[in-house]
């Protein structure tokens, strides 16, 4: 396919209009809410319109524009069909979330800050997906981190501040890893364009890949870098949670996609590229995805806070996306199905997860409850919310006829094809885990739906609820999108995702099965049936015996085992030396003048009482080291406030990480599944 | 304009402030207002006159003029090239802003009749350093500036200030002596100390190494290099805030400037690299960066934390000087600019907070962003620039330095830069995040908390806002004069320092 280059400044306007709107809205007084809402509404509408306007160009080629000398190295925008898919999702979900904010945020404080940063983040995140080189991408990525931080901590209570600071520090570490990777890349290639360059990277390819993966993986919430996500997403206001989970983590997936499927590819025909390296990186990414998928689903099962279930569910769904990408990478040019599957899943997840967060947000808005144990029976109180929630939940569970089904089928099929092509046993195992994780997804949504919408209405919440038109509109649109995509799965696939795969250079033979893919034939439906049966098999005994209320002990959480002590250890050991050294030097300089004065006394004493002079010296050393240790203690205290939560905060209900345990459980379940499979 | 005009202007910018000093002193006896206006005018006129030199520099002209010889080949001379111009313009600009800030800040302080003349005199001597044509003239002005700025350090006259000032004085004298020794050795080896002859010492003999170490002690002391940085975290915080801003933002740079001259004019890149002296500088720079950042973490006094941060940031400058390639020199020069804007802004904002609320401890600063939104806004922008968040100027300097380090295949330096960025984040974000987002007071739900917005006075805000805007503009804008000057400087220096 010949691609045509169009020069257009529309991408630039689409990025800049929200940013400029945001800055100018900040200077309006707090009371002028109408102006503020209108500004946000039209800015997001403008971005949506601009992105749709770009659509015809996308089908023929690229759009690019170049701002020479901006930031001295030039900002470069280049939009191809993959960027366009992301940009369209971003602007669509943003538009809906802005509308949802109007009703949701009416009982919140500090609206000036909220709306300004909300719309600012839109510009930044569009900049990330429109960026044509890694320099521009990095710049918008960092801006996005900082502006979304303000959305995370909007509540400003203790929980939000702690979640926010964890998010911020992890994101900064990720940003620095990214910067390091980009600098190394620049050192190797001499430019930062997004072109295949595996041969040029030489020995540094491993460190570059690793650093990129850390940088984007933190944003994408891949295990083990996801610890911020289940804390940060639930504490934000619901429209912002919808954006964080639906959109912002996709920026990480977008980065991984760009890196692994473009940068780490051989630069041309017949080159001596290291296919073994590509295979290994894809294989590892696939396994990270599989583990993320399973661990996220298991952790979601054990939660009782509704938003936290959704946050863990996001981690789990990012695992699906990473798995699809991993398969696409290690299959080389034959990986079109894995790629389209994960791109499809990115689109689907953006729709249903943003929708689910909005619906849970509506429940919270009306009842001010997030915990499932204090909710129930909402189906009678809010029928429309129940219906839309059910549709979105069926979408995420992958039930045929709803959108998640299509993308999960594609990813699953890509695993099967990879297994039959390559015959690696590990892929077979991965496929089985995929099935289990899909079954667990159904389980935790059954649990969530049951907890919130079915059962008895608690007395406290037993009154009539009415909902504004805008919130209803948003939920209906999300549900309709889920249904339309689900009922016509081939429409988007052929319009957007297959052209996306074509520009990445996947071979025709692997693209061929995707045209007119039979989603509603017996074969994929049968597999879904197995998943549903397995889900029933897990859910029935587990809910009867209360396994979902089980809480893992704290020593199993990697947050406690690794992430809290590690930075403290490093910083404490590494910088203790510096601190004591600085203190001692300060003392040394200070004492030189005292000692000068006292030297004669010392000299006199030295002849008479050598012991006392030694004593003096010993005391001085003791004093110096004591000061140094004191400072070291301050350093520790300082870090404790970042990284150490109070032990009381580790309530049993919402404990986080327990991978070790998950591995154990995984082993047991795998054993069962293998015996039924072979 | 010809060369004669340029020489006149150079003489004017050096001696006009010095001449104005006694006038300011006598004026302060009559009217405080007159004195303040005169001080402001002096710094403004100096800044404008410095700017008139810009056309010369852009043309690539060098002015090297000898007035007279004290001894054979030991002369009093001036020199203007793009390096001197960059620093002169920077210094006079920051000085002007600090003079504006001082008008309100010093209004309630004691000793204004001492403060203003000293401030202006230091400006003259500082510009003298940057415009000196040989090491001897440079040394004279260097000592003049160091000794006079002692009065700024001890201005508060508290016990703490006097102690810190004493330390500063002792260190300055040690540094000055080392410098003088270095100049003597250079004169002995090369027969001249003029900056106009290109390389004075061509080979790295033992004596030359001794000269290098002496220079390193003399200038490194001023630049806050490990292990000679000990005076800095004591002296900078005790001075009045505008003086701290100058000490950290500009006067530290005289040390870096001296090292520039030593590396490119007394020696040459070849000597540095063949004798492996760049490694000495590199190791010291790495330790300085990590030490400054690590120790800054433990400080609870806001100005002390800023001072330690200066130590770390000057390490970047030294690091760039040790790498010695085009990107690194550009990055170093640009970081000198960036750090001057950022750190002056930070010190001025911290000064405004202390002036308004009396709070110095970082743990007390929660919620201050609501009370003083503009001051804390400027502080935040400068602090984010310090961490290296794009699109602010701190990012651009780190990026360029990183590229320079990679060009020299020194990945470890890039790692050090990034670790230091992380540490910067760890000690700046705990100031700015609670300042804006921490809920102080009774209401823990965030509702209806009213803050009395009582920001700093317009004059104080003006200088902070200008500096904060500079940090944004000089990162983002396509027309970036400091960056162009940095590139010109690195072009100029790498072609031998003389043409």
PDB file of C-alpha atoms in Angstrom, chain A residues 68-73 107 109-110 113 135 138-139 142-143 146 149-150 153 155-157 161 168-169 172-173 176 179-180 182-184 186-187 192 204 571 574-575 578-579 581-582 585-586 589-590 593 631 634-635 638-639 642-643, chain B residues 163 166-167 171 226-230 287 290-291 294-295 297-299 305 308 370 384 389-391 395-396 399-400 402-403 406 411 414-415 418 421-423 425-426 429-430 433 436-439 446-447 475-478 480 483-484:
ATOM      1  CA  UNK A  68      11.094  23.593  13.762  1.00  0.00           C
ATOM      2  CA  UNK A  69      13.305  24.727  16.630  1.00  0.00           C
ATOM      3  CA  UNK A  70      10.533  24.414  19.154  1.00  0.00           C
ATOM      4  CA  UNK A  71      12.346  23.308  22.321  1.00  0.00           C
ATOM      5  CA  UNK A  72      15.526  23.562  20.244  1.00  0.00           C
ATOM      6  CA  UNK A  73      15.167  20.076  18.868  1.00  0.00           C
ATOM      7  CA  UNK A 107     -21.025  18.151  44.676  1.00  0.00           C
ATOM      8  CA  UNK A 109     -14.899  21.114  45.658  1.00  0.00           C
ATOM      9  CA  UNK A 110     -12.232  22.989  43.751  1.00  0.00           C
ATOM     10  CA  UNK A 113      -8.570  23.258  39.292  1.00  0.00           C
ATOM     11  CA  UNK A 135      11.557  13.454  21.879  1.00  0.00           C
ATOM     12  CA  UNK A 138       8.640  12.025  25.978  1.00  0.00           C
ATOM     13  CA  UNK A 139       7.767  15.670  26.462  1.00  0.00           C
ATOM     14  CA  UNK A 142       5.905  13.924  31.221  1.00  0.00           C
ATOM     15  CA  UNK A 143       3.380  16.727  30.943  1.00  0.00           C
ATOM     16  CA  UNK A 146       2.113  15.873  36.071  1.00  0.00           C
ATOM     17  CA  UNK A 149      -1.394  13.835  39.214  1.00  0.00           C
ATOM     18  CA  UNK A 150      -3.649  16.743  40.111  1.00  0.00           C
ATOM     19  CA  UNK A 153      -5.235  13.726  44.363  1.00  0.00           C
ATOM     20  CA  UNK A 155      -9.902  14.636  47.083  1.00  0.00           C
ATOM     21  CA  UNK A 156      -6.818  15.736  49.011  1.00  0.00           C
ATOM     22  CA  UNK A 157      -7.464  13.437  51.913  1.00  0.00           C
ATOM     23  CA  UNK A 161      -2.290  12.104  48.927  1.00  0.00           C
ATOM     24  CA  UNK A 168       3.964  10.591  41.090  1.00  0.00           C
ATOM     25  CA  UNK A 169       7.216   9.032  42.218  1.00  0.00           C
ATOM     26  CA  UNK A 172       8.926  10.085  37.632  1.00  0.00           C
ATOM     27  CA  UNK A 173      11.051   6.959  37.808  1.00  0.00           C
ATOM     28  CA  UNK A 176      13.590   9.003  33.831  1.00  0.00           C
ATOM     29  CA  UNK A 179      14.607   9.603  29.104  1.00  0.00           C
ATOM     30  CA  UNK A 180      17.605   7.350  29.586  1.00  0.00           C
ATOM     31  CA  UNK A 182      15.754   7.870  24.488  1.00  0.00           C
ATOM     32  CA  UNK A 183      19.203   9.302  25.122  1.00  0.00           C
ATOM     33  CA  UNK A 184      20.802   5.900  24.566  1.00  0.00           C
ATOM     34  CA  UNK A 186      19.882   8.864  20.195  1.00  0.00           C
ATOM     35  CA  UNK A 187      23.456   7.913  20.967  1.00  0.00           C
ATOM     36  CA  UNK A 192      14.800   9.948  17.174  1.00  0.00           C
ATOM     37  CA  UNK A 204      22.715  -1.598  23.792  1.00  0.00           C
ATOM     38  CA  UNK A 571      18.822   5.396  49.632  1.00  0.00           C
ATOM     39  CA  UNK A 574      23.932   4.817  49.392  1.00  0.00           C
ATOM     40  CA  UNK A 575      23.453   8.214  50.927  1.00  0.00           C
ATOM     41  CA  UNK A 578      27.392  11.093  51.718  1.00  0.00           C
ATOM     42  CA  UNK A 579      25.630  12.492  54.725  1.00  0.00           C
ATOM     43  CA  UNK A 581      30.903  12.501  55.010  1.00  0.00           C
ATOM     44  CA  UNK A 582      29.427  15.957  54.582  1.00  0.00           C
ATOM     45  CA  UNK A 585      33.850  17.580  56.650  1.00  0.00           C
ATOM     46  CA  UNK A 586      31.819  20.398  58.051  1.00  0.00           C
ATOM     47  CA  UNK A 589      36.539  22.762  58.719  1.00  0.00           C
ATOM     48  CA  UNK A 590      34.869  24.143  61.774  1.00  0.00           C
ATOM     49  CA  UNK A 593      40.011  27.172  63.812  1.00  0.00           C
ATOM     50  CA  UNK A 631      21.309  13.159  60.011  1.00  0.00           C
ATOM     51  CA  UNK A 634      16.464  12.246  59.515  1.00  0.00           C
ATOM     52  CA  UNK A 635      16.981  10.836  56.052  1.00  0.00           C
ATOM     53  CA  UNK A 638      12.096  11.505  55.357  1.00  0.00           C
ATOM     54  CA  UNK A 639      11.726   8.395  53.295  1.00  0.00           C
ATOM     55  CA  UNK A 642       7.026   8.595  51.320  1.00  0.00           C
ATOM     56  CA  UNK A 643       7.311   4.902  51.234  1.00  0.00           C
TER      57      UNK A 643
ATOM     58  CA  UNK B 163      29.916  31.932  62.106  1.00  0.00           C
ATOM     59  CA  UNK B 166      33.845  33.393  59.180  1.00  0.00           C
ATOM     60  CA  UNK B 167      33.880  30.022  57.490  1.00  0.00           C
ATOM     61  CA  UNK B 171      37.666  29.400  52.683  1.00  0.00           C
ATOM     62  CA  UNK B 226      33.351  18.764  46.585  1.00  0.00           C
ATOM     63  CA  UNK B 227      35.223  18.784  48.987  1.00  0.00           C
ATOM     64  CA  UNK B 228      35.351  22.569  49.137  1.00  0.00           C
ATOM     65  CA  UNK B 229      31.619  23.143  49.230  1.00  0.00           C
ATOM     66  CA  UNK B 230      31.326  23.285  53.015  1.00  0.00           C
ATOM     67  CA  UNK B 287      30.586  13.208  43.813  1.00  0.00           C
ATOM     68  CA  UNK B 290      25.317  13.042  44.313  1.00  0.00           C
ATOM     69  CA  UNK B 291      26.449  14.625  47.549  1.00  0.00           C
ATOM     70  CA  UNK B 294      21.655  13.467  48.863  1.00  0.00           C
ATOM     71  CA  UNK B 295      22.364  15.932  51.622  1.00  0.00           C
ATOM     72  CA  UNK B 297      17.153  15.526  51.193  1.00  0.00           C
ATOM     73  CA  UNK B 298      17.866  15.723  54.896  1.00  0.00           C
ATOM     74  CA  UNK B 299      17.539  19.477  55.262  1.00  0.00           C
ATOM     75  CA  UNK B 305      17.868  22.739  51.083  1.00  0.00           C
ATOM     76  CA  UNK B 308      22.601  22.094  48.929  1.00  0.00           C
ATOM     77  CA  UNK B 370      -3.142  28.746  48.984  1.00  0.00           C
ATOM     78  CA  UNK B 384       9.883  21.583  38.298  1.00  0.00           C
ATOM     79  CA  UNK B 389      10.383  18.436  33.560  1.00  0.00           C
ATOM     80  CA  UNK B 390       9.857  19.351  29.942  1.00  0.00           C
ATOM     81  CA  UNK B 391       9.194  21.871  28.497  1.00  0.00           C
ATOM     82  CA  UNK B 395      15.103  19.790  30.953  1.00  0.00           C
ATOM     83  CA  UNK B 396      16.820  21.296  27.947  1.00  0.00           C
ATOM     84  CA  UNK B 399      19.060  16.795  27.740  1.00  0.00           C
ATOM     85  CA  UNK B 400      21.979  18.590  26.092  1.00  0.00           C
ATOM     86  CA  UNK B 402      23.118  13.953  28.440  1.00  0.00           C
ATOM     87  CA  UNK B 403      23.739  14.074  24.709  1.00  0.00           C
ATOM     88  CA  UNK B 406      26.715  10.026  25.245  1.00  0.00           C
ATOM     89  CA  UNK B 411      26.867   6.356  29.841  1.00  0.00           C
ATOM     90  CA  UNK B 414      23.951  10.006  32.016  1.00  0.00           C
ATOM     91  CA  UNK B 415      22.999   7.659  34.802  1.00  0.00           C
ATOM     92  CA  UNK B 418      19.166  10.838  35.934  1.00  0.00           C
ATOM     93  CA  UNK B 421      17.003  14.238  38.670  1.00  0.00           C
ATOM     94  CA  UNK B 422      15.212  11.637  40.714  1.00  0.00           C
ATOM     95  CA  UNK B 423      16.734  13.004  43.907  1.00  0.00           C
ATOM     96  CA  UNK B 425      12.224  15.263  42.511  1.00  0.00           C
ATOM     97  CA  UNK B 426      12.442  13.671  45.944  1.00  0.00           C
ATOM     98  CA  UNK B 429       8.147  17.690  45.345  1.00  0.00           C
ATOM     99  CA  UNK B 430       7.680  17.330  49.129  1.00  0.00           C
ATOM    100  CA  UNK B 433       2.919  19.145  46.707  1.00  0.00           C
ATOM    101  CA  UNK B 436      -0.768  23.302  47.267  1.00  0.00           C
ATOM    102  CA  UNK B 437      -2.614  20.149  48.167  1.00  0.00           C
ATOM    103  CA  UNK B 438      -2.203  19.530  51.857  1.00  0.00           C
ATOM    104  CA  UNK B 439      -5.298  20.377  53.820  1.00  0.00           C
ATOM    105  CA  UNK B 446     -11.640  19.857  51.734  1.00  0.00           C
ATOM    106  CA  UNK B 447     -14.820  21.869  51.916  1.00  0.00           C
ATOM    107  CA  UNK B 475      12.837  26.030  27.534  1.00  0.00           C
ATOM    108  CA  UNK B 476       9.997  26.179  25.116  1.00  0.00           C
ATOM    109  CA  UNK B 477      10.404  29.081  22.767  1.00  0.00           C
ATOM    110  CA  UNK B 478      11.967  28.645  19.350  1.00  0.00           C
ATOM    111  CA  UNK B 480      16.080  31.093  22.673  1.00  0.00           C
ATOM    112  CA  UNK B 483      20.681  28.603  24.034  1.00  0.00           C
ATOM    113  CA  UNK B 484      22.022  30.379  20.966  1.00  0.00           C
TER     114      UNK B 484
END
